[in-house]
């Protein structure tokens, strides 16, 4: 079969975008460079985004540090994290690459033992996305700039319990923890948020506090 997809121009694809993504062929079919460019299927659409800036990566590093510190100081701490891991949302034929995934020690071991290329959402307890100018509308709940389904909908549809969204937009500069997903509606029903500079307090089962003093919004016009 063939499928038409719009990226920068129309291109006839030899298979569905999801199937190509699952086989790691989508970037090659679209003639995209292997330079950190991220290719995802969000709401059934092909989304191509460039590699993030340093400030974006520093936010992820800060979250990772807190998880690593808890793991090292508390032998009973049950959570592990992994960055830029492919996640296949087979139920909705989407494929995401979260900035950070948090999963149990048991699921971490299972993924490592099986050397999984793409994990399933059922293995994840929390996902983290940090917005960039080109992709913010894909990470947030749908709004004026995007009426189609977003990662916010997708993560809820497949039942990921916690979604942490760090929005670096200068007009927002806020972190939101979305909880209690409604899979049928594809939305999170509860949330709590913190302005940059306020510590992010992840509730149990994590019990972590993440400082945000050095987090910076992206540059205006960036």
Coordinates of N, CA and C in Angstrom, one line a residue:
X1 N 0.8 -1.2 0.0 CA 0.0 0.0 0.0 C 0.9 1.2 0.0
X2 N 0.3 2.4 -0.3 CA 1.1 3.6 -0.3 C 0.3 4.7 0.5
X3 N 1.0 5.6 1.2 CA 0.4 6.6 2.0 C 1.0 7.9 1.7
X4 N 0.2 9.0 1.6 CA 0.7 10.3 1.4 C 0.9 11.0 2.7
X5 N 2.0 11.6 2.9 CA 2.3 12.3 4.2 C 2.9 13.7 3.8
X6 N 2.5 14.6 4.6 CA 3.0 16.0 4.5 C 4.0 16.3 5.5
X7 N 5.3 16.6 5.1 CA 6.3 17.0 6.0 C 6.6 18.4 5.6
X8 N 7.6 18.6 4.7 CA 7.9 19.9 4.1 C 7.3 19.9 2.7
X9 N 7.0 18.7 2.1 CA 6.4 18.6 0.8 C 5.7 17.2 0.8
X10 N 4.9 17.0 -0.2 CA 4.2 15.7 -0.3 C 5.1 14.7 -0.8
X11 N 5.1 13.5 -0.2 CA 5.9 12.4 -0.6 C 5.1 11.1 -0.5
X12 N 5.2 10.3 -1.5 CA 4.5 9.0 -1.5 C 5.3 8.0 -0.7
X13 N 4.7 7.4 0.3 CA 5.4 6.5 1.2 C 5.1 5.1 0.8
X14 N 6.0 4.1 0.9 CA 5.8 2.7 0.6 C 5.0 2.0 1.6
X15 N 4.7 2.6 2.8 CA 3.9 1.9 3.8 C 3.4 3.0 4.7
X16 N 2.6 2.7 5.7 CA 2.1 3.7 6.6 C 3.3 4.3 7.4
X17 N 3.2 5.6 7.8 CA 4.2 6.2 8.6 C 4.5 5.4 9.9
X18 N 3.5 4.9 10.5 CA 3.8 4.1 11.8 C 4.6 2.9 11.5
X19 N 4.2 2.1 10.4 CA 5.0 0.9 10.1 C 6.4 1.2 9.8
X20 N 6.6 2.3 9.0 CA 8.0 2.7 8.7 C 8.8 3.1 9.9
X21 N 8.1 3.9 10.8 CA 8.8 4.3 12.1 C 9.1 3.1 12.9
X22 N 8.3 2.1 12.9 CA 8.5 0.9 13.7 C 9.7 0.1 13.2
X23 N 9.9 0.2 11.9 CA 11.1 -0.5 11.2 C 12.3 0.4 11.1
X24 N 12.2 1.6 11.7 CA 13.4 2.6 11.7 C 13.7 2.9 10.2
X25 N 12.7 3.0 9.4 CA 13.0 3.3 8.0 C 12.4 4.7 7.6
X26 N 11.6 5.3 8.5 CA 10.9 6.6 8.1 C 11.9 7.7 7.8
X27 N 12.9 7.9 8.6 CA 13.9 9.0 8.3 C 14.6 8.8 7.0
X28 N 14.9 7.6 6.7 CA 15.6 7.3 5.4 C 14.7 7.6 4.2
X29 N 13.4 7.1 4.4 CA 12.5 7.3 3.3 C 12.2 8.8 3.0
X30 N 12.3 9.6 4.1 CA 12.1 11.1 4.0 C 13.4 11.8 3.7
X31 N 14.5 11.0 3.5 CA 15.8 11.6 3.2 C 16.3 12.6 4.3
X32 N 16.0 12.3 5.5 CA 16.4 13.1 6.6 C 17.8 12.8 7.1
X33 N 18.6 13.8 7.6 CA 19.9 13.5 8.0 C 19.9 12.8 9.4
X34 N 21.0 12.0 9.6 CA 21.1 11.3 10.9 C 22.0 12.2 11.8
X35 N 21.5 13.3 12.2 CA 22.3 14.3 13.0 C 21.6 14.7 14.3
X36 N 20.7 13.8 14.8 CA 20.0 14.2 16.0 C 18.6 14.7 15.7
X37 N 18.2 14.8 14.4 CA 16.9 15.1 14.0 C 15.9 14.0 14.5
X38 N 14.8 14.5 15.1 CA 13.9 13.5 15.8 C 12.7 13.4 14.9
X39 N 12.3 12.2 14.6 CA 11.1 11.9 13.8 C 10.1 11.1 14.6
X40 N 8.9 11.7 14.8 CA 7.9 11.0 15.6 C 6.6 11.0 14.8
X41 N 5.7 10.1 15.3 CA 4.3 10.1 14.7 C 3.4 10.6 15.8
X42 N 2.8 11.7 15.7 CA 1.9 12.3 16.7 C 0.6 12.6 16.1
X43 N -0.4 12.0 16.7 CA -1.8 12.2 16.1 C -1.9 11.7 14.7
X44 N -1.1 10.7 14.4 CA -1.1 10.1 13.0 C -0.3 10.9 12.0
X45 N 0.3 12.1 12.5 CA 1.1 12.9 11.6 C 2.6 12.7 11.8
X46 N 3.4 12.9 10.7 CA 4.8 12.8 10.9 C 5.3 14.2 11.4
X47 N 6.0 14.2 12.5 CA 6.6 15.4 13.1 C 8.1 15.3 13.1
X48 N 8.7 16.2 12.4 CA 10.2 16.2 12.3 C 10.7 17.4 13.1
X49 N 11.6 17.2 14.0 CA 12.1 18.4 14.8 C 13.6 18.3 15.0
X50 N 14.3 19.4 15.0 CA 15.8 19.4 15.1 C 16.2 19.0 16.5
X51 N 17.5 18.8 16.7 CA 18.0 18.5 18.0 C 17.8 19.7 18.9
X52 N 17.6 19.5 20.3 CA 17.3 20.6 21.2 C 18.6 21.5 21.5
X53 N 18.3 22.6 22.1 CA 19.4 23.5 22.5 C 19.9 23.1 23.9
X54 N 21.0 23.8 24.3 CA 21.7 23.4 25.6 C 20.8 23.6 26.8
X55 N 20.0 24.7 26.8 CA 19.1 24.9 27.9 C 18.1 23.8 28.1
X56 N 17.6 23.3 27.0 CA 16.7 22.2 27.0 C 17.3 20.9 27.6
X57 N 18.5 20.6 27.2 CA 19.2 19.5 27.7 C 19.6 19.6 29.2
X58 N 19.9 20.9 29.6 CA 20.2 21.1 31.0 C 19.0 20.8 31.9
X59 N 17.8 21.1 31.4 CA 16.6 20.8 32.2 C 16.5 19.3 32.4
X60 N 16.7 18.5 31.4 CA 16.7 17.1 31.5 C 17.8 16.6 32.4
X61 N 19.0 17.1 32.3 CA 20.1 16.7 33.2 C 19.7 17.0 34.7
X62 N 19.0 18.1 35.0 CA 18.7 18.4 36.3 C 17.7 17.4 36.9
X63 N 16.7 16.9 36.1 CA 15.8 15.9 36.5 C 16.5 14.6 36.7
X64 N 17.3 14.2 35.8 CA 18.1 13.0 35.9 C 18.9 12.9 37.1
X65 N 19.6 14.1 37.4 CA 20.5 14.1 38.6 C 19.7 13.8 39.9
X66 N 18.5 14.3 40.0 CA 17.7 14.0 41.2 C 17.3 12.5 41.3
X67 N 17.0 11.9 40.2 CA 16.7 10.5 40.1 C 17.9 9.7 40.4
X68 N 19.1 10.0 39.8 CA 20.3 9.3 40.1 C 20.7 9.4 41.6
X69 N 20.6 10.6 42.1 CA 20.9 10.8 43.5 C 20.1 9.9 44.4
X70 N 18.8 9.9 44.2 CA 17.9 9.1 45.0 C 18.3 7.6 44.9
X71 N 18.6 7.2 43.7 CA 19.0 5.8 43.4 C 20.3 5.4 44.2
X72 N 21.2 6.3 44.2 CA 22.5 6.1 44.9 C 22.4 6.1 46.4
X73 N 21.6 7.0 46.9 CA 21.5 7.2 48.4 C 20.5 6.3 49.1
X74 N 19.5 5.8 48.3 CA 18.5 5.0 48.9 C 18.4 3.7 48.2
X75 N 18.9 2.6 48.7 CA 18.8 1.3 48.1 C 17.4 0.8 47.7
X76 N 16.4 1.3 48.4 CA 15.0 0.9 48.2 C 14.3 1.7 47.1
X77 N 15.0 2.8 46.6 CA 14.4 3.7 45.6 C 14.1 2.8 44.3
X78 N 12.9 2.7 43.9 CA 12.5 1.7 42.8 C 12.5 2.3 41.4
X79 N 13.0 3.5 41.2 CA 12.8 4.1 39.9 C 14.1 4.3 39.1
X80 N 14.0 4.2 37.8 CA 15.2 4.4 36.9 C 14.7 5.3 35.8
X81 N 15.6 6.0 35.1 CA 15.3 6.8 34.0 C 16.2 6.6 32.8
X82 N 15.6 6.9 31.7 CA 16.3 6.7 30.4 C 15.9 7.9 29.5
X83 N 16.8 8.5 28.7 CA 16.5 9.6 27.9 C 16.3 9.2 26.4
X84 N 15.5 9.9 25.7 CA 15.3 9.8 24.3 C 15.1 8.3 23.9
X85 N 14.2 7.7 24.5 CA 13.8 6.3 24.2 C 12.6 6.2 23.4
X86 N 12.7 5.4 22.3 CA 11.5 5.3 21.4 C 10.4 4.5 22.2
X87 N 9.2 5.1 22.1 CA 8.0 4.4 22.7 C 6.9 4.2 21.7
X88 N 6.5 3.0 21.5 CA 5.5 2.6 20.5 C 4.1 2.6 21.1
X89 N 3.3 3.4 20.6 CA 1.9 3.5 21.1 C 1.0 2.8 20.1
X90 N 1.1 1.4 20.1 CA 0.5 0.6 19.1 C -1.0 0.8 19.0
X91 N -1.7 1.1 20.1 CA -3.1 1.2 20.2 C -3.6 2.4 19.3
X92 N -2.8 3.4 19.2 CA -3.2 4.6 18.4 C -2.2 4.8 17.2
X93 N -1.3 3.9 16.9 CA -0.4 4.0 15.8 C 0.4 5.3 15.8
X94 N 0.8 5.7 17.0 CA 1.8 6.8 17.2 C 3.1 6.3 17.7
X95 N 4.1 7.0 17.5 CA 5.5 6.7 18.0 C 6.2 7.9 18.5
X96 N 6.5 7.9 19.8 CA 7.1 9.1 20.4 C 8.5 8.8 20.9
X97 N 9.2 9.9 21.1 CA 10.6 9.8 21.7 C 10.6 10.8 22.8
X98 N 10.1 10.5 24.0 CA 10.1 11.4 25.1 C 11.5 11.9 25.5
X99 N 11.6 13.1 26.0 CA 12.9 13.5 26.5 C 13.4 12.7 27.6
X100 N 12.5 12.1 28.4 CA 12.9 11.3 29.5 C 11.8 10.3 29.9
X101 N 12.1 9.1 30.2 CA 11.2 8.1 30.6 C 11.6 7.6 32.0
X102 N 10.6 7.5 32.9 CA 10.9 6.9 34.3 C 10.1 5.7 34.4
X103 N 10.8 4.6 34.7 CA 10.2 3.3 34.9 C 10.7 2.6 36.1
X104 N 10.0 1.5 36.5 CA 10.4 0.8 37.7 C 11.7 0.0 37.4
X105 N 12.4 -0.3 38.5 CA 13.6 -1.1 38.4 C 13.4 -2.4 37.6
X106 N 12.2 -3.0 37.9 CA 11.9 -4.3 37.3 C 11.7 -4.1 35.7
X107 N 11.0 -3.1 35.3 CA 10.8 -2.8 33.9 C 12.1 -2.4 33.2
X108 N 12.9 -1.6 34.0 CA 14.2 -1.3 33.5 C 15.1 -2.5 33.2
X109 N 15.0 -3.5 34.1 CA 15.8 -4.7 33.9 C 15.2 -5.5 32.7
X110 N 13.9 -5.5 32.6 CA 13.3 -6.3 31.5 C 13.7 -5.7 30.2
X111 N 13.7 -4.3 30.1 CA 14.0 -3.7 28.8 C 15.5 -3.9 28.5
X112 N 16.4 -3.8 29.5 CA 17.8 -4.1 29.2 C 18.1 -5.5 28.8
X113 N 17.4 -6.4 29.5 CA 17.7 -7.9 29.2 C 17.2 -8.2 27.8
X114 N 16.0 -7.6 27.4 CA 15.5 -7.9 26.1 C 16.1 -7.0 25.0
X115 N 17.0 -6.0 25.4 CA 17.6 -5.1 24.5 C 16.6 -4.5 23.6
X116 N 15.5 -4.0 24.2 CA 14.4 -3.4 23.4 C 14.8 -2.2 22.6
X117 N 14.4 -2.1 21.4 CA 14.6 -0.9 20.6 C 13.5 0.1 20.9
X118 N 12.3 -0.4 21.1 CA 11.1 0.4 21.4 C 10.4 -0.2 22.5
X119 N 10.1 0.6 23.6 CA 9.4 0.1 24.7 C 7.9 0.4 24.6
X120 N 7.1 -0.3 25.4 CA 5.6 -0.1 25.3 C 5.2 0.9 26.5
X121 N 4.2 1.6 26.4 CA 3.8 2.6 27.4 C 3.5 1.9 28.8
X122 N 3.1 0.7 28.7 CA 2.8 0.0 30.0 C 4.0 -0.2 30.9
X123 N 5.2 0.0 30.3 CA 6.4 -0.1 31.1 C 6.7 1.2 31.8
X124 N 6.1 2.3 31.5 CA 6.4 3.6 32.0 C 5.5 4.1 33.1
X125 N 6.1 4.7 34.1 CA 5.4 5.3 35.1 C 5.2 6.8 34.9
X126 N 6.3 7.5 34.3 CA 6.2 8.9 34.1 C 7.0 9.2 32.8
X127 N 6.5 10.2 32.0 CA 7.3 10.6 30.9 C 7.5 12.1 31.1
X128 N 8.6 12.6 30.6 CA 9.0 14.0 30.7 C 9.1 14.6 29.2
X129 N 8.5 15.7 29.0 CA 8.7 16.4 27.7 C 9.1 17.9 28.1
X130 N 10.1 18.4 27.4 CA 10.6 19.8 27.6 C 10.3 20.5 26.2
X131 N 9.5 21.6 26.3 CA 9.1 22.2 25.0 C 10.3 23.0 24.4
X132 N 10.2 23.0 23.0 CA 11.0 23.8 22.2 C 10.1 24.7 21.3
X133 N 10.6 25.8 20.7 CA 9.8 26.6 19.9 C 9.0 25.9 18.8
X134 N 9.7 24.9 18.2 CA 9.1 24.2 17.0 C 8.1 23.1 17.4
X135 N 8.2 22.6 18.6 CA 7.4 21.5 19.0 C 6.5 21.7 20.2
X136 N 6.4 22.9 20.8 CA 5.6 23.1 22.0 C 4.2 22.7 21.8
X137 N 3.6 23.0 20.7 CA 2.2 22.7 20.4 C 1.9 21.2 20.3
X138 N 3.0 20.4 20.0 CA 2.8 19.0 20.0 C 2.9 18.3 21.4
X139 N 3.5 19.0 22.3 CA 3.6 18.5 23.7 C 2.5 18.8 24.6
X140 N 1.9 20.0 24.4 CA 0.8 20.5 25.3 C -0.5 19.9 24.9
X141 N -1.5 20.1 25.8 CA -2.9 19.8 25.4 C -3.3 20.6 24.2
X142 N -4.2 20.2 23.3 CA -4.5 20.9 22.1 C -5.0 22.3 22.4
X143 N -4.5 23.2 21.5 CA -4.9 24.6 21.7 C -5.1 25.3 20.4
X144 N -5.0 26.6 20.3 CA -5.3 27.4 19.1 C -4.3 27.0 18.0
X145 N -3.0 26.7 18.3 CA -2.1 26.4 17.2 C -2.1 25.0 16.7
X146 N -2.8 24.1 17.5 CA -2.9 22.7 17.1 C -4.2 22.1 17.6
X147 N -5.1 21.8 16.7 CA -6.4 21.2 17.1 C -6.3 19.7 17.0
X148 N -5.3 19.2 16.3 CA -5.1 17.7 16.2 C -4.6 17.2 17.5
X149 N -4.7 15.9 17.7 CA -4.2 15.2 18.9 C -2.7 15.5 19.1
X150 N -2.3 15.6 20.4 CA -1.0 15.8 20.8 C -0.4 14.7 21.6
X151 N 0.8 14.8 22.0 CA 1.4 13.8 23.0 C 0.6 13.8 24.3
X152 N 0.1 14.9 24.7 CA -0.7 15.0 25.9 C -1.9 14.0 25.8
X153 N -2.6 14.1 24.6 CA -3.7 13.1 24.4 C -3.2 11.7 24.3
X154 N -2.1 11.5 23.6 CA -1.6 10.2 23.3 C -1.2 9.5 24.6
X155 N -0.4 10.2 25.4 CA 0.0 9.5 26.7 C -1.2 9.2 27.6
X156 N -2.2 10.0 27.6 CA -3.4 9.7 28.3 C -4.1 8.5 27.8
X157 N -4.2 8.5 26.4 CA -4.9 7.4 25.8 C -4.3 6.0 26.1
X158 N -3.0 6.0 26.2 CA -2.4 4.7 26.5 C -2.2 4.5 28.0
X159 N -2.6 5.4 28.8 CA -2.6 5.2 30.3 C -1.3 5.4 31.0
X160 N -0.4 6.3 30.5 CA 0.8 6.6 31.2 C 0.4 7.4 32.4
X161 N 0.7 7.0 33.7 CA 0.1 7.6 34.9 C 0.5 9.0 35.1
X162 N 1.7 9.4 34.8 CA 2.2 10.8 35.1 C 2.9 11.3 33.8
X163 N 2.6 12.6 33.5 CA 3.2 13.3 32.4 C 3.7 14.6 32.9
X164 N 5.0 14.8 32.9 CA 5.6 16.0 33.4 C 6.0 16.9 32.2
X165 N 5.4 18.1 32.1 CA 5.6 18.9 30.9 C 6.4 20.2 31.4
X166 N 7.6 20.4 31.0 CA 8.4 21.5 31.3 C 8.3 22.5 30.1
X167 N 7.5 23.6 30.3 CA 7.3 24.5 29.2 C 8.2 25.7 29.3
X168 N 9.2 25.8 28.4 CA 10.2 26.8 28.4 C 9.8 28.1 27.6
X169 N 8.6 28.1 27.2 CA 8.1 29.3 26.5 C 8.2 30.5 27.5
X170 N 8.8 31.6 27.0 CA 9.0 32.8 27.9 C 7.6 33.3 28.4
X171 N 6.6 33.0 27.7 CA 5.3 33.5 28.1 C 4.7 32.6 29.2
X172 N 5.3 31.4 29.4 CA 4.8 30.5 30.4 C 5.8 30.2 31.5
X173 N 7.0 29.6 31.1 CA 8.0 29.3 32.0 C 7.5 28.6 33.2
X174 N 6.8 27.4 32.9 CA 6.1 26.7 34.0 C 6.2 25.2 33.8
X175 N 6.2 24.5 34.9 CA 6.2 23.0 34.8 C 4.9 22.5 35.3
X176 N 4.3 21.5 34.6 CA 3.0 21.0 35.0 C 3.1 19.5 35.0
X177 N 2.6 18.9 36.1 CA 2.5 17.5 36.3 C 1.0 17.1 36.0
X178 N 0.8 16.4 35.0 CA -0.5 15.9 34.6 C -0.7 14.5 35.2
X179 N -1.9 14.2 35.8 CA -2.1 12.9 36.4 C -3.5 12.5 36.1
X180 N -3.8 11.2 36.5 CA -5.2 10.6 36.4 C -5.6 10.7 34.9
X181 N -5.0 9.8 34.1 CA -5.4 9.8 32.7 C -6.7 9.2 32.5
X182 N -7.5 9.7 31.6 CA -8.8 9.1 31.1 C -8.5 8.6 29.7
X183 N -8.3 7.3 29.7 CA -8.0 6.6 28.4 C -9.1 6.8 27.3
X184 N -10.3 6.7 27.7 CA -11.4 6.8 26.8 C -11.5 8.2 26.1
X185 N -11.3 9.2 26.9 CA -11.3 10.6 26.4 C -10.0 11.0 25.8
X186 N -8.9 10.4 26.2 CA -7.6 10.8 25.8 C -7.2 12.1 26.4
X187 N -7.3 12.2 27.7 CA -7.0 13.5 28.4 C -6.6 13.2 29.9
X188 N -5.8 14.0 30.4 CA -5.5 14.0 31.9 C -6.5 14.8 32.6
X189 N -7.0 14.3 33.7 CA -8.1 15.0 34.4 C -7.6 15.8 35.6
X190 N -6.4 15.7 36.0 CA -5.9 16.5 37.1 C -4.5 17.0 36.8
X191 N -4.1 18.1 37.4 CA -2.7 18.6 37.2 C -2.4 19.6 38.3
X192 N -1.1 19.8 38.5 CA -0.5 20.8 39.4 C 0.7 21.4 38.7
X193 N 0.9 22.7 38.9 CA 2.0 23.3 38.2 C 2.8 24.2 39.1
X194 N 4.1 24.5 38.6 CA 5.0 25.3 39.4 C 5.7 26.3 38.4
X195 N 5.9 27.5 38.8 CA 6.6 28.5 38.0 C 8.1 28.2 38.1
X196 N 8.9 28.6 37.0 CA 10.3 28.4 37.1 C 10.8 29.1 38.3
X197 N 11.7 28.5 39.0 CA 12.3 29.0 40.3 C 11.7 28.3 41.5
X198 N 10.5 27.8 41.3 CA 9.8 27.0 42.4 C 10.2 25.6 42.3
X199 N 10.5 24.9 43.4 CA 10.8 23.5 43.3 C 9.7 22.6 42.8
X200 N 9.9 21.7 41.9 CA 8.9 20.8 41.4 C 8.8 19.6 42.4
X201 N 7.7 19.4 43.0 CA 7.5 18.4 44.0 C 6.7 17.2 43.5
X202 N 7.5 16.2 43.0 CA 6.8 15.0 42.5 C 6.3 14.2 43.7
X203 N 5.0 13.9 43.7 CA 4.4 13.1 44.8 C 4.8 11.7 44.8
X204 N 4.3 11.0 45.8 CA 4.5 9.5 45.8 C 3.8 9.0 44.6
X205 N 4.3 8.0 43.9 CA 5.3 7.0 44.4 C 6.8 7.5 44.2
X206 N 7.0 8.7 43.8 CA 8.4 9.2 43.5 C 9.0 9.9 44.7
X207 N 8.2 10.8 45.3 CA 8.7 11.5 46.5 C 10.0 12.3 46.2
X208 N 10.1 13.0 45.1 CA 11.3 13.7 44.7 C 11.0 15.2 44.7
X209 N 12.0 16.0 45.0 CA 11.9 17.5 44.8 C 13.0 17.9 43.9
X210 N 12.6 18.6 42.8 CA 13.5 19.0 41.7 C 13.6 20.5 41.7
X211 N 14.8 21.0 42.0 CA 15.0 22.5 42.0 C 15.0 23.0 40.5
X212 N 14.4 24.2 40.3 CA 14.3 24.7 39.0 C 15.0 26.1 38.9
X213 N 15.8 26.5 39.9 CA 16.4 27.8 40.0 C 17.2 28.2 38.7
X214 N 17.9 27.2 38.1 CA 18.7 27.6 36.9 C 18.0 27.3 35.6
X215 N 16.8 26.8 35.6 CA 16.1 26.6 34.4 C 15.8 27.9 33.7
X216 N 16.0 28.0 32.4 CA 15.8 29.2 31.7 C 14.8 29.0 30.5
X217 N 13.9 30.0 30.3 CA 13.1 29.9 29.1 C 13.9 30.0 27.8
X218 N 13.4 29.6 26.7 CA 14.1 29.8 25.5 C 14.1 31.2 25.2
X219 N 15.1 31.6 24.3 CA 15.3 33.0 24.0 C 14.1 33.5 23.1
X220 N 13.6 34.7 23.4 CA 12.6 35.3 22.6 C 13.0 35.3 21.1
X221 N 12.0 34.9 20.3 CA 12.3 34.8 18.9 C 13.1 33.5 18.5
X222 N 13.4 32.7 19.5 CA 14.1 31.4 19.3 C 13.2 30.4 18.7

